[in-house]
mmCIF file with all atom_site columns, C-alpha atoms in Angstrom:
data_model
loop_
_atom_site.group_PDB
_atom_site.id
_atom_site.type_symbol
_atom_site.label_atom_id
_atom_site.label_alt_id
_atom_site.label_comp_id
_atom_site.label_asym_id
_atom_site.label_entity_id
_atom_site.label_seq_id
_atom_site.pdbx_PDB_ins_code
_atom_site.Cartn_x
_atom_site.Cartn_y
_atom_site.Cartn_z
_atom_site.occupancy
_atom_site.B_iso_or_equiv
_atom_site.pdbx_formal_charge
_atom_site.auth_seq_id
_atom_site.auth_comp_id
_atom_site.auth_asym_id
_atom_site.auth_atom_id
_atom_site.pdbx_PDB_model_num
ATOM 1   C CA . MET E 1 1   ? -15.167 16.934  52.745  1.00 95.00 ? 1   MET E CA 1
ATOM 2   C CA . LYS E 1 2   ? -18.295 18.483  51.356  1.00 96.00 ? 2   LYS E CA 1
ATOM 3   C CA . LYS E 1 3   ? -21.919 17.979  51.183  1.00 97.00 ? 3   LYS E CA 1
ATOM 4   C CA . CYS E 1 4   ? -23.523 18.005  47.631  1.00 97.00 ? 4   CYS E CA 1
ATOM 5   C CA . LYS E 1 5   ? -26.492 20.195  47.024  1.00 96.00 ? 5   LYS E CA 1
ATOM 6   C CA . ARG E 1 6   ? -28.209 17.624  44.734  1.00 96.00 ? 6   ARG E CA 1
ATOM 7   C CA . CYS E 1 7   ? -27.683 14.300  46.180  1.00 97.00 ? 7   CYS E CA 1
ATOM 8   C CA . GLY E 1 8   ? -27.045 15.424  49.787  1.00 97.00 ? 8   GLY E CA 1
ATOM 9   C CA . GLU E 1 9   ? -24.130 12.782  50.225  1.00 97.00 ? 9   GLU E CA 1
ATOM 10  C CA . VAL E 1 10  ? -20.971 14.129  51.919  1.00 97.00 ? 10  VAL E CA 1
ATOM 11  C CA . LYS E 1 11  ? -18.024 13.448  49.927  1.00 97.00 ? 11  LYS E CA 1
ATOM 12  C CA . PRO E 1 12  ? -14.254 14.352  49.159  1.00 97.00 ? 12  PRO E CA 1
ATOM 13  C CA . TYR E 1 13  ? -13.384 17.488  47.238  1.00 96.00 ? 13  TYR E CA 1
ATOM 14  C CA . SER E 1 14  ? -11.925 15.311  44.644  1.00 96.00 ? 14  SER E CA 1
ATOM 15  C CA . GLU E 1 15  ? -15.288 14.220  43.835  1.00 97.00 ? 15  GLU E CA 1
ATOM 16  C CA . PHE E 1 16  ? -16.360 17.688  42.883  1.00 97.00 ? 16  PHE E CA 1
ATOM 17  C CA . TYR E 1 17  ? -15.303 19.584  39.831  1.00 97.00 ? 17  TYR E CA 1
ATOM 18  C CA . ARG E 1 18  ? -13.332 22.935  40.328  1.00 96.00 ? 18  ARG E CA 1
ATOM 19  C CA . ALA E 1 19  ? -14.961 26.353  40.274  1.00 96.00 ? 19  ALA E CA 1
ATOM 20  C CA . PRO E 1 20  ? -12.648 29.183  40.891  1.00 93.00 ? 20  PRO E CA 1
ATOM 21  C CA . GLY E 1 21  ? -15.816 31.421  41.441  1.00 92.00 ? 21  GLY E CA 1
ATOM 22  C CA . CYS E 1 22  ? -17.143 29.545  44.236  1.00 93.00 ? 22  CYS E CA 1
ATOM 23  C CA . ARG E 1 23  ? -16.396 30.013  47.971  1.00 92.00 ? 23  ARG E CA 1
ATOM 24  C CA . ASP E 1 24  ? -14.395 26.820  48.502  1.00 94.00 ? 24  ASP E CA 1
ATOM 25  C CA . GLY E 1 25  ? -13.133 26.591  44.863  1.00 95.00 ? 25  GLY E CA 1
ATOM 26  C CA . HIS E 1 26  ? -15.414 23.472  43.754  1.00 97.00 ? 26  HIS E CA 1
ATOM 27  C CA . ARG E 1 27  ? -18.914 23.418  42.302  1.00 96.00 ? 27  ARG E CA 1
ATOM 28  C CA . SER E 1 28  ? -21.764 22.798  44.841  1.00 96.00 ? 28  SER E CA 1
ATOM 29  C CA . GLU E 1 29  ? -23.054 19.382  43.082  1.00 97.00 ? 29  GLU E CA 1
ATOM 30  C CA . CYS E 1 30  ? -20.774 16.331  43.105  1.00 97.00 ? 30  CYS E CA 1
ATOM 31  C CA . LYS E 1 31  ? -19.559 14.852  39.859  1.00 98.00 ? 31  LYS E CA 1
ATOM 32  C CA . VAL E 1 32  ? -21.854 12.189  39.418  1.00 97.00 ? 32  VAL E CA 1
ATOM 33  C CA . CYS E 1 33  ? -24.832 14.701  39.834  1.00 97.00 ? 33  CYS E CA 1
ATOM 34  C CA . ASN E 1 34  ? -23.407 17.264  37.255  1.00 97.00 ? 34  ASN E CA 1
ATOM 35  C CA . LEU E 1 35  ? -23.084 14.474  34.524  1.00 97.00 ? 35  LEU E CA 1
ATOM 36  C CA . ALA E 1 36  ? -26.551 13.270  35.355  1.00 97.00 ? 36  ALA E CA 1
ATOM 37  C CA . ALA E 1 37  ? -27.601 16.856  34.885  1.00 96.00 ? 37  ALA E CA 1
ATOM 38  C CA . ARG E 1 38  ? -25.840 17.374  31.785  1.00 94.00 ? 38  ARG E CA 1
ATOM 39  C CA . LYS E 1 39  ? -27.068 13.940  30.210  1.00 96.00 ? 39  LYS E CA 1
ATOM 40  C CA . ALA E 1 40  ? -30.732 15.041  31.092  1.00 96.00 ? 40  ALA E CA 1
ATOM 41  C CA . LYS E 1 41  ? -30.139 18.340  29.378  1.00 94.00 ? 41  LYS E CA 1
ATOM 42  C CA . TYR E 1 42  ? -28.497 16.645  26.310  1.00 95.00 ? 42  TYR E CA 1
ATOM 43  C CA . LEU E 1 43  ? -31.846 14.160  26.129  1.00 97.00 ? 43  LEU E CA 1
ATOM 44  C CA . GLU E 1 44  ? -34.315 17.149  26.101  1.00 96.00 ? 44  GLU E CA 1
ATOM 45  C CA . ASN E 1 45  ? -32.935 18.655  23.200  1.00 95.00 ? 45  ASN E CA 1
ATOM 46  C CA . PRO E 1 46  ? -30.090 16.908  21.875  1.00 96.00 ? 46  PRO E CA 1
ATOM 47  C CA . ALA E 1 47  ? -29.682 19.161  18.503  1.00 96.00 ? 47  ALA E CA 1
ATOM 48  C CA . LYS E 1 48  ? -29.322 22.265  20.660  1.00 96.00 ? 48  LYS E CA 1
ATOM 49  C CA . GLU E 1 49  ? -26.457 20.616  22.775  1.00 94.00 ? 49  GLU E CA 1
ATOM 50  C CA . ILE E 1 50  ? -24.820 19.718  19.204  1.00 96.00 ? 50  ILE E CA 1
ATOM 51  C CA . ALA E 1 51  ? -25.165 22.810  17.962  1.00 97.00 ? 51  ALA E CA 1
ATOM 52  C CA . ARG E 1 52  ? -23.722 24.534  21.190  1.00 95.00 ? 52  ARG E CA 1
ATOM 53  C CA . VAL E 1 53  ? -20.456 22.066  21.226  1.00 95.00 ? 53  VAL E CA 1
ATOM 54  C CA . ARG E 1 54  ? -19.904 22.790  17.446  1.00 97.00 ? 54  ARG E CA 1
ATOM 55  C CA . GLU E 1 55  ? -20.172 26.473  17.982  1.00 98.00 ? 55  GLU E CA 1
ATOM 56  C CA . TRP E 1 56  ? -17.462 26.103  20.937  1.00 97.00 ? 56  TRP E CA 1
ATOM 57  C CA . ARG E 1 57  ? -15.211 24.042  18.774  1.00 97.00 ? 57  ARG E CA 1
ATOM 58  C CA . ARG E 1 58  ? -15.731 26.542  15.915  1.00 97.00 ? 58  ARG E CA 1
ATOM 59  C CA . LYS E 1 59  ? -14.715 29.565  18.527  1.00 98.00 ? 59  LYS E CA 1
ATOM 60  C CA . HIS E 1 60  ? -11.945 27.520  20.008  1.00 98.00 ? 60  HIS E CA 1
ATOM 61  C CA . ARG E 1 61  ? -10.392 25.838  16.988  1.00 97.00 ? 61  ARG E CA 1
ATOM 62  C CA . ASP E 1 62  ? -6.797  26.012  18.231  1.00 98.00 ? 62  ASP E CA 1
ATOM 63  C CA . GLN E 1 63  ? -7.682  24.899  21.711  1.00 97.00 ? 63  GLN E CA 1
ATOM 64  C CA . PHE E 1 64  ? -9.919  21.956  20.391  1.00 97.00 ? 64  PHE E CA 1
ATOM 65  C CA . GLN E 1 65  ? -7.228  20.816  18.009  1.00 97.00 ? 65  GLN E CA 1
ATOM 66  C CA . GLU E 1 66  ? -4.420  20.896  20.765  1.00 97.00 ? 66  GLU E CA 1
ATOM 67  C CA . TYR E 1 67  ? -6.858  18.871  23.109  1.00 96.00 ? 67  TYR E CA 1
ATOM 68  C CA . GLN E 1 68  ? -7.235  16.292  20.143  1.00 97.00 ? 68  GLN E CA 1
ATOM 69  C CA . ARG E 1 69  ? -3.543  15.965  19.235  1.00 97.00 ? 69  ARG E CA 1
ATOM 70  C CA . ALA E 1 70  ? -2.788  15.574  23.363  1.00 97.00 ? 70  ALA E CA 1
ATOM 71  C CA . TYR E 1 71  ? -5.698  12.890  23.593  1.00 96.00 ? 71  TYR E CA 1
ATOM 72  C CA . ARG E 1 72  ? -4.230  11.102  20.700  1.00 96.00 ? 72  ARG E CA 1
ATOM 73  C CA . ALA E 1 73  ? -0.752  11.304  21.904  1.00 96.00 ? 73  ALA E CA 1
ATOM 74  C CA . ARG E 1 74  ? -1.951  9.618   25.066  1.00 97.00 ? 74  ARG E CA 1
ATOM 75  C CA . ARG E 1 75  ? -3.609  6.672   23.681  1.00 96.00 ? 75  ARG E CA 1
ATOM 76  C CA . PRO E 1 76  ? -2.375  5.368   20.595  1.00 94.00 ? 76  PRO E CA 1
ATOM 77  C CA . ALA E 1 77  ? -3.060  1.723   21.641  1.00 94.00 ? 77  ALA E CA 1
ATOM 78  C CA . GLU E 1 78  ? -6.445  2.363   22.478  1.00 96.00 ? 78  GLU E CA 1
ATOM 79  C CA . LEU E 1 79  ? -6.959  4.101   19.121  1.00 96.00 ? 79  LEU E CA 1
ATOM 80  C CA . ARG E 1 80  ? -5.418  1.501   17.154  1.00 96.00 ? 80  ARG E CA 1
ATOM 81  C CA . GLU E 1 81  ? -7.680  -1.082  19.090  1.00 96.00 ? 81  GLU E CA 1
ATOM 82  C CA . GLY E 1 82  ? -10.663 0.966   18.241  1.00 96.00 ? 82  GLY E CA 1
ATOM 83  C CA . HIS E 1 83  ? -9.686  1.077   14.666  1.00 96.00 ? 83  HIS E CA 1
ATOM 84  C CA . LEU E 1 84  ? -9.216  -2.482  14.011  1.00 96.00 ? 84  LEU E CA 1
ATOM 85  C CA . ARG E 1 85  ? -12.524 -3.337  15.771  1.00 96.00 ? 85  ARG E CA 1
ATOM 86  C CA . ARG E 1 86  ? -14.523 -0.844  13.862  1.00 96.00 ? 86  ARG E CA 1
ATOM 87  C CA . THR E 1 87  ? -12.986 -1.127  10.888  1.00 95.00 ? 87  THR E CA 1
ATOM 88  C CA . PHE E 1 88  ? -12.231 -4.971  10.398  1.00 95.00 ? 88  PHE E CA 1
ATOM 89  C CA . GLY E 1 89  ? -13.739 -6.421  13.462  1.00 95.00 ? 89  GLY E CA 1
ATOM 90  C CA . ILE E 1 90  ? -10.450 -8.032  15.023  1.00 96.00 ? 90  ILE E CA 1
ATOM 91  C CA . THR E 1 91  ? -8.421  -7.068  17.937  1.00 96.00 ? 91  THR E CA 1
ATOM 92  C CA . GLN E 1 92  ? -4.998  -6.051  17.944  1.00 96.00 ? 92  GLN E CA 1
ATOM 93  C CA . GLY E 1 93  ? -4.396  -9.685  19.407  1.00 96.00 ? 93  GLY E CA 1
ATOM 94  C CA . ASP E 1 94  ? -5.902  -10.983 16.075  1.00 96.00 ? 94  ASP E CA 1
ATOM 95  C CA . TYR E 1 95  ? -3.737  -8.812  14.237  1.00 96.00 ? 95  TYR E CA 1
ATOM 96  C CA . ASP E 1 96  ? -0.498  -9.946  16.075  1.00 95.00 ? 96  ASP E CA 1
ATOM 97  C CA . ALA E 1 97  ? -1.550  -13.636 15.701  1.00 96.00 ? 97  ALA E CA 1
ATOM 98  C CA . MET E 1 98  ? -2.244  -13.025 11.864  1.00 96.00 ? 98  MET E CA 1
ATOM 99  C CA . LEU E 1 99  ? 1.190   -11.480 11.428  1.00 95.00 ? 99  LEU E CA 1
ATOM 100 C CA . ALA E 1 100 ? 3.001   -14.031 13.462  1.00 95.00 ? 100 ALA E CA 1
ATOM 101 C CA . ALA E 1 101 ? 1.145   -16.789 11.430  1.00 96.00 ? 101 ALA E CA 1
ATOM 102 C CA . GLN E 1 102 ? 2.526   -15.323 8.415   1.00 95.00 ? 102 GLN E CA 1
ATOM 103 C CA . GLY E 1 103 ? 6.118   -15.500 9.864   1.00 95.00 ? 103 GLY E CA 1
ATOM 104 C CA . GLY E 1 104 ? 6.251   -11.861 11.047  1.00 95.00 ? 104 GLY E CA 1
ATOM 105 C CA . GLY E 1 105 ? 6.088   -10.197 7.633   1.00 95.00 ? 105 GLY E CA 1
ATOM 106 C CA . CYS E 1 106 ? 3.658   -9.241  4.558   1.00 96.00 ? 106 CYS E CA 1
ATOM 107 C CA . ALA E 1 107 ? 1.901   -12.229 3.573   1.00 95.00 ? 107 ALA E CA 1
ATOM 108 C CA . ILE E 1 108 ? 3.227   -11.466 -0.138  1.00 94.00 ? 108 ILE E CA 1
ATOM 109 C CA . CYS E 1 109 ? 6.718   -10.509 -0.094  1.00 95.00 ? 109 CYS E CA 1
ATOM 110 C CA . GLY E 1 110 ? 7.605   -11.343 3.573   1.00 95.00 ? 110 GLY E CA 1
ATOM 111 C CA . ASP E 1 111 ? 8.939   -7.836  4.508   1.00 95.00 ? 111 ASP E CA 1
ATOM 112 C CA . ALA E 1 112 ? 8.519   -7.264  8.377   1.00 95.00 ? 112 ALA E CA 1
ATOM 113 C CA . PRO E 1 113 ? 7.407   -3.968  9.408   1.00 95.00 ? 113 PRO E CA 1
ATOM 114 C CA . ALA E 1 114 ? 9.516   -1.160  10.713  1.00 92.00 ? 114 ALA E CA 1
ATOM 115 C CA . ASP E 1 115 ? 9.838   -0.930  14.706  1.00 90.00 ? 115 ASP E CA 1
ATOM 116 C CA . GLY E 1 116 ? 6.739   0.805   15.673  1.00 85.00 ? 116 GLY E CA 1
ATOM 117 C CA . LYS E 1 117 ? 5.028   0.649   12.245  1.00 90.00 ? 117 LYS E CA 1
ATOM 118 C CA . SER E 1 118 ? 2.102   -1.673  11.473  1.00 91.00 ? 118 SER E CA 1
ATOM 119 C CA . PHE E 1 119 ? 0.983   -3.209  8.314   1.00 95.00 ? 119 PHE E CA 1
ATOM 120 C CA . HIS E 1 120 ? -2.197  -2.909  6.528   1.00 94.00 ? 120 HIS E CA 1
ATOM 121 C CA . VAL E 1 121 ? -5.088  -5.584  7.122   1.00 95.00 ? 121 VAL E CA 1
ATOM 122 C CA . ASP E 1 122 ? -6.068  -6.898  3.598   1.00 94.00 ? 122 ASP E CA 1
ATOM 123 C CA . HIS E 1 123 ? -9.666  -7.665  3.302   1.00 91.00 ? 123 HIS E CA 1
ATOM 124 C CA . LEU E 1 124 ? -12.435 -8.319  0.927   1.00 87.00 ? 124 LEU E CA 1
ATOM 125 C CA . GLY E 1 125 ? -15.712 -7.091  2.265   1.00 86.00 ? 125 GLY E CA 1
ATOM 126 C CA . ASP E 1 126 ? -15.962 -8.209  5.707   1.00 87.00 ? 126 ASP E CA 1
ATOM 127 C CA . GLN E 1 127 ? -13.442 -10.975 5.093   1.00 91.00 ? 127 GLN E CA 1
ATOM 128 C CA . VAL E 1 128 ? -10.208 -10.297 6.615   1.00 94.00 ? 128 VAL E CA 1
ATOM 129 C CA . ARG E 1 129 ? -7.508  -12.003 4.168   1.00 94.00 ? 129 ARG E CA 1
ATOM 130 C CA . GLY E 1 130 ? -3.961  -11.416 5.920   1.00 95.00 ? 130 GLY E CA 1
ATOM 131 C CA . ILE E 1 131 ? -1.620  -8.558  6.756   1.00 96.00 ? 131 ILE E CA 1
ATOM 132 C CA . LEU E 1 132 ? 0.201   -6.899  3.828   1.00 96.00 ? 132 LEU E CA 1
ATOM 133 C CA . CYS E 1 133 ? 2.875   -3.919  3.368   1.00 95.00 ? 133 CYS E CA 1
ATOM 134 C CA . VAL E 1 134 ? 1.823   -0.628  1.659   1.00 94.00 ? 134 VAL E CA 1
ATOM 135 C CA . ARG E 1 135 ? 3.737   -2.013  -1.488  1.00 95.00 ? 135 ARG E CA 1
ATOM 136 C CA . CYS E 1 136 ? 1.807   -5.130  -1.888  1.00 94.00 ? 136 CYS E CA 1
ATOM 137 C CA . ASN E 1 137 ? -1.609  -3.847  -1.088  1.00 95.00 ? 137 ASN E CA 1
ATOM 138 C CA . ASN E 1 138 ? -1.241  -1.342  -3.225  1.00 95.00 ? 138 ASN E CA 1
ATOM 139 C CA . ALA E 1 139 ? -0.285  -3.635  -5.860  1.00 94.00 ? 139 ALA E CA 1
ATOM 140 C CA . LEU E 1 140 ? -3.388  -5.683  -5.424  1.00 93.00 ? 140 LEU E CA 1
ATOM 141 C CA . GLY E 1 141 ? -5.588  -2.379  -5.703  1.00 92.00 ? 141 GLY E CA 1
ATOM 142 C CA . GLN E 1 142 ? -3.603  -1.677  -8.996  1.00 94.00 ? 142 GLN E CA 1
ATOM 143 C CA . LEU E 1 143 ? -4.312  -5.121  -10.497 1.00 93.00 ? 143 LEU E CA 1
ATOM 144 C CA . LYS E 1 144 ? -7.767  -4.530  -9.582  1.00 92.00 ? 144 LYS E CA 1
ATOM 145 C CA . GLU E 1 145 ? -7.872  -7.655  -7.487  1.00 89.00 ? 145 GLU E CA 1
ATOM 146 C CA . ARG E 1 146 ? -7.648  -9.803  -10.681 1.00 88.00 ? 146 ARG E CA 1
ATOM 147 C CA . ALA E 1 147 ? -5.591  -13.104 -10.376 1.00 87.00 ? 147 ALA E CA 1
ATOM 148 C CA . ASP E 1 148 ? -5.441  -13.232 -14.059 1.00 85.00 ? 148 ASP E CA 1
ATOM 149 C CA . LEU E 1 149 ? -3.947  -9.962  -14.310 1.00 85.00 ? 149 LEU E CA 1
ATOM 150 C CA . ALA E 1 150 ? -1.441  -11.033 -11.573 1.00 87.00 ? 150 ALA E CA 1
ATOM 151 C CA . GLU E 1 151 ? -0.398  -13.854 -13.888 1.00 85.00 ? 151 GLU E CA 1
ATOM 152 C CA . ILE E 1 152 ? 0.059   -11.751 -16.733 1.00 81.00 ? 152 ILE E CA 1
ATOM 153 C CA . ALA E 1 153 ? 2.299   -9.330  -14.658 1.00 82.00 ? 153 ALA E CA 1
ATOM 154 C CA . ALA E 1 154 ? 4.316   -12.337 -13.392 1.00 82.00 ? 154 ALA E CA 1
ATOM 155 C CA . ALA E 1 155 ? 4.594   -13.596 -17.189 1.00 76.00 ? 155 ALA E CA 1
ATOM 156 C CA . TYR E 1 156 ? 5.823   -10.216 -17.984 1.00 75.00 ? 156 TYR E CA 1
ATOM 157 C CA . LEU E 1 157 ? 8.414   -10.058 -15.456 1.00 78.00 ? 157 LEU E CA 1
ATOM 158 C CA . GLU E 1 158 ? 9.596   -13.515 -16.336 1.00 75.00 ? 158 GLU E CA 1
ATOM 159 C CA . SER E 1 159 ? 9.746   -12.636 -20.006 1.00 71.00 ? 159 SER E CA 1
ATOM 160 C CA . GLY E 1 160 ? 12.188  -9.709  -19.403 1.00 71.00 ? 160 GLY E CA 1
ATOM 161 C CA . GLY E 1 161 ? 9.828   -7.196  -19.602 1.00 70.00 ? 161 GLY E CA 1
ATOM 162 C CA . PHE E 1 162 ? 8.317   -7.017  -22.783 1.00 62.00 ? 162 PHE E CA 1
ATOM 163 C CA . VAL E 1 163 ? 6.080   -9.823  -23.994 1.00 55.00 ? 163 VAL E CA 1
ATOM 164 C CA . PRO E 1 164 ? 2.907   -10.841 -21.943 1.00 53.00 ? 164 PRO E CA 1
ATOM 165 C CA . ALA E 1 165 ? 1.627   -14.346 -22.459 1.00 54.00 ? 165 ALA E CA 1
ATOM 166 C CA . GLY E 1 166 ? 0.149   -14.852 -25.500 1.00 56.00 ? 166 GLY E CA 1
ATOM 167 C CA . VAL E 1 167 ? 1.544   -11.796 -27.520 1.00 61.00 ? 167 VAL E CA 1
ATOM 168 C CA . SER E 1 168 ? 4.533   -13.021 -29.211 1.00 63.00 ? 168 SER E CA 1
ATOM 169 C CA . GLU E 1 169 ? 3.594   -12.084 -32.628 1.00 65.00 ? 169 GLU E CA 1
ATOM 170 C CA . LEU E 1 170 ? 3.379   -8.552  -31.464 1.00 62.00 ? 170 LEU E CA 1
ATOM 171 C CA . HIS E 1 171 ? 6.836   -8.700  -30.249 1.00 59.00 ? 171 HIS E CA 1
ATOM 172 C CA . ASP E 1 172 ? 8.476   -10.024 -33.326 1.00 66.00 ? 172 ASP E CA 1
ATOM 173 C CA . LEU E 1 173 ? 6.393   -7.537  -35.437 1.00 64.00 ? 173 LEU E CA 1
ATOM 174 C CA . ALA E 1 174 ? 7.841   -4.674  -33.191 1.00 61.00 ? 174 ALA E CA 1
ATOM 175 C CA . VAL E 1 175 ? 11.276  -5.945  -33.410 1.00 63.00 ? 175 VAL E CA 1
ATOM 176 C CA . GLU E 1 176 ? 10.916  -6.219  -37.085 1.00 71.00 ? 176 GLU E CA 1
ATOM 177 C CA . ARG E 1 177 ? 9.858   -2.537  -37.387 1.00 68.00 ? 177 ARG E CA 1
ATOM 178 C CA . VAL E 1 178 ? 12.568  -1.401  -34.861 1.00 64.00 ? 178 VAL E CA 1
ATOM 179 C CA . GLN E 1 179 ? 15.360  -3.040  -36.918 1.00 70.00 ? 179 GLN E CA 1
ATOM 180 C CA . GLY E 1 180 ? 14.035  -1.689  -40.217 1.00 71.00 ? 180 GLY E CA 1
ATOM 181 C CA . LEU E 1 181 ? 13.911  1.936   -38.751 1.00 69.00 ? 181 LEU E CA 1
ATOM 182 C CA . ARG E 1 182 ? 17.702  1.756   -37.654 1.00 69.00 ? 182 ARG E CA 1
ATOM 183 C CA . ALA E 1 183 ? 18.940  0.151   -41.160 1.00 74.00 ? 183 ALA E CA 1
ATOM 184 C CA . ALA E 1 184 ? 17.107  3.285   -43.015 1.00 66.00 ? 184 ALA E CA 1
#
């Protein structure tokens, strides 16, 4: 047990930060008082404290990056939940419910995500539309989110890959030219 120099409370050593230079190996103020003092110092001059932290990160780049990697490895579920909340305004539970409502797979092709992987949340502005695999999500983007282009693409595929809807005359002309070149 140790008495805090600031608040005067007697607390267990676990409530004090370690400090090898001190006689008993712990700081003289408890963790609560230490954090309150650090917050007050930050509020006095935030720009100075932010610059100090940035400078430390710059000088100790490898140490900071290792800390970040370890932090992310310990908290994948929390990081995913935070990403979904910040970006789309949904929880992991909402995501899971949407995926289940889609039959457990992509809303377009129906493929299921690989174990341990997640699909994209398809959205238009603030409106979440569904859960899509990478291929289908990219396809919507490549088609510029235009239903008419998707219909033309479908007609192209159904025709065997050459004639989009409404351009059969061009197809016939192209076939005639190819036949003419082969005959010559």
